[in-house]
Short mmCIF file of C-alpha atoms in Angstrom, two decimals:
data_model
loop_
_atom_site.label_atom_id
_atom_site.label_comp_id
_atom_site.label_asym_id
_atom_site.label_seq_id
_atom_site.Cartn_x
_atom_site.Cartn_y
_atom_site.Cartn_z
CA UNK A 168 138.39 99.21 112.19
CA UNK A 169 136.26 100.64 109.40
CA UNK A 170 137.11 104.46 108.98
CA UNK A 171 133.88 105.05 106.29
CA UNK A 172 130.83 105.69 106.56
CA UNK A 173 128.10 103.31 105.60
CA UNK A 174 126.10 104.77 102.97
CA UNK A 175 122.85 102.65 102.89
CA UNK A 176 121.54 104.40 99.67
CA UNK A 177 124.54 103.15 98.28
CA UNK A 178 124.38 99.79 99.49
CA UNK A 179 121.09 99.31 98.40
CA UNK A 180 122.20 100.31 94.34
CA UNK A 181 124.20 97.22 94.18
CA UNK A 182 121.48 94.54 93.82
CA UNK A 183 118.04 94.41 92.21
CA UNK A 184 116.74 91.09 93.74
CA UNK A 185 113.99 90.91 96.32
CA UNK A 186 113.67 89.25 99.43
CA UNK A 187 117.30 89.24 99.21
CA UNK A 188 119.06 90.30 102.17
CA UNK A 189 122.30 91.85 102.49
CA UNK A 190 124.39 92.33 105.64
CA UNK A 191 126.01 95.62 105.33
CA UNK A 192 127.82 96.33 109.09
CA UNK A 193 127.50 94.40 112.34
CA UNK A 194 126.87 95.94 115.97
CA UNK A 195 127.16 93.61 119.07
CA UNK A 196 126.86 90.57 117.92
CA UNK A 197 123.48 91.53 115.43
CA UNK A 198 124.00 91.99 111.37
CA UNK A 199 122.92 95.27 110.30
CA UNK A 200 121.06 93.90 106.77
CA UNK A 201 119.23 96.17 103.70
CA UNK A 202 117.15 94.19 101.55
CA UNK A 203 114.08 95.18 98.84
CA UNK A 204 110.95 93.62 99.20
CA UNK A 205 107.93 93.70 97.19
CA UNK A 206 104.68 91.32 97.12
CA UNK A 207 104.09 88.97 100.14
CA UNK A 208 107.18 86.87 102.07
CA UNK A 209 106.41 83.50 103.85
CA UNK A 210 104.44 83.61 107.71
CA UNK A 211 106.72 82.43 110.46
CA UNK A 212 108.22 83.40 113.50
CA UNK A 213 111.52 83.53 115.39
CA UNK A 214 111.17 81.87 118.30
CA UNK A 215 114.73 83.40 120.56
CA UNK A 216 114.40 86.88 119.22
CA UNK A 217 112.60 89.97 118.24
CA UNK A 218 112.75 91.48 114.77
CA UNK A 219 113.66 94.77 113.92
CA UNK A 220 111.89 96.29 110.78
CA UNK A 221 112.74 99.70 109.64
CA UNK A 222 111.70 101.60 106.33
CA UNK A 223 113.92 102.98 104.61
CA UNK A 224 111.75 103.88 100.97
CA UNK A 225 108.25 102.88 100.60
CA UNK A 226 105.79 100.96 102.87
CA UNK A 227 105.39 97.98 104.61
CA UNK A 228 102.82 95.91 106.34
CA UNK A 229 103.63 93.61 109.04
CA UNK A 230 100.68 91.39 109.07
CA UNK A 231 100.31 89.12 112.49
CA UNK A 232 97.40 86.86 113.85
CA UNK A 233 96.23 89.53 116.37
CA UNK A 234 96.42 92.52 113.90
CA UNK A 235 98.63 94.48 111.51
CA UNK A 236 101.07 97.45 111.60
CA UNK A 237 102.32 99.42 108.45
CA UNK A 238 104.82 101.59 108.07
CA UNK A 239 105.95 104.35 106.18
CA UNK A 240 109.68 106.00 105.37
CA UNK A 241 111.59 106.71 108.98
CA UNK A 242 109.30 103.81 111.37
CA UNK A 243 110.52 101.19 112.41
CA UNK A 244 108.47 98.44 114.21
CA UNK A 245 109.78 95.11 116.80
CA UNK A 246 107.77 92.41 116.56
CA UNK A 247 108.41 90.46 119.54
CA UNK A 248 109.81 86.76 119.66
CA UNK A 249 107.77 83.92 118.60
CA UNK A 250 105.17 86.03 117.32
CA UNK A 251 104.08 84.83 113.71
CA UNK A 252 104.18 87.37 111.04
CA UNK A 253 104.17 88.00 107.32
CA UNK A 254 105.60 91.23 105.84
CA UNK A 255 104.00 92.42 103.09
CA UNK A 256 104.99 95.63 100.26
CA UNK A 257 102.38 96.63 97.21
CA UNK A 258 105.28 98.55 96.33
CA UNK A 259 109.12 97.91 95.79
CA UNK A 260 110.37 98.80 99.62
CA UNK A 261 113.51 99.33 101.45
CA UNK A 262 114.32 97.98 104.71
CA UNK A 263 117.32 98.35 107.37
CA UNK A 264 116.75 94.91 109.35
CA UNK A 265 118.62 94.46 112.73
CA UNK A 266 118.70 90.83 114.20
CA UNK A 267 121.54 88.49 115.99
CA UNK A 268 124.13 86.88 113.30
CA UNK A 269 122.94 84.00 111.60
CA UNK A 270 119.31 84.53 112.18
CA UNK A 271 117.39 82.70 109.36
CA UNK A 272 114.87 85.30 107.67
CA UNK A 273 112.36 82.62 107.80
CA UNK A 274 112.24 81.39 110.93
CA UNK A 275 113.68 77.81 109.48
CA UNK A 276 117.94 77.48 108.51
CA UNK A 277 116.27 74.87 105.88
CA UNK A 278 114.66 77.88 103.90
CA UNK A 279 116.14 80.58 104.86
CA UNK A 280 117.99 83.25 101.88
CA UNK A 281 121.80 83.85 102.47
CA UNK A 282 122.33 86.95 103.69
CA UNK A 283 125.99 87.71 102.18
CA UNK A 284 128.27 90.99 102.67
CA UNK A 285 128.31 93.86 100.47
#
């Protein structure tokens, strides 16, 4: 059993690369992952769960086919299974993800980034 705190400011110092996700902790079964995103990432969708988006530093659009949500430092947004999406960041962003072990970030195991430990 860990006896430190995770320090996600931290975390996030050790890597530069974008669209790069790291898993950083793990809670029932989900990986607790920080990654830095800017420019646009891929439409797709996760068809047997939701997706947890929080920011961290900067801001984020979610864009979907029925609308779009963006988010600022401290909000968090779910968008709900099997709903297509595309985040998007004008800016270099930070992001605490949440989502079941193994999950593919794009929807597809073929394409999907490896998500190691740090």
């Amino acid at each position: 059993m860990p006896t430190q705190a995770v320090n996600l400011a931290d975390k996030l110092k050790l890597f530069d690369e974008l669209w790069a996700p790291k898993v950083v902790g793990s809670f029932n079964g989900h990986d607790l992952i920080v990654v830095k995103v800017k420019g646009r990432f891929v439409w797709h969708s996760h068809p047997d769960t939701d997706d947890l988006f929080l920011v961290l530093k900067g801001r984020l659009t979610i864009e979907m086919r029925e609308g779009a949500v963006t988010l600022g430092p401290g909000e968090l947004y779910v968008v709900p299974r099997g709903v297509e999406h595309c985040p998007t960041a004008d800016e270099e962003t930070e992001l605490l993800l949440i989502e079941p072990e193994g999950t593919p970030n794009t929807g597809d195991p073929a394409t999907a980034a490896p998500k190691p430990k740090i």
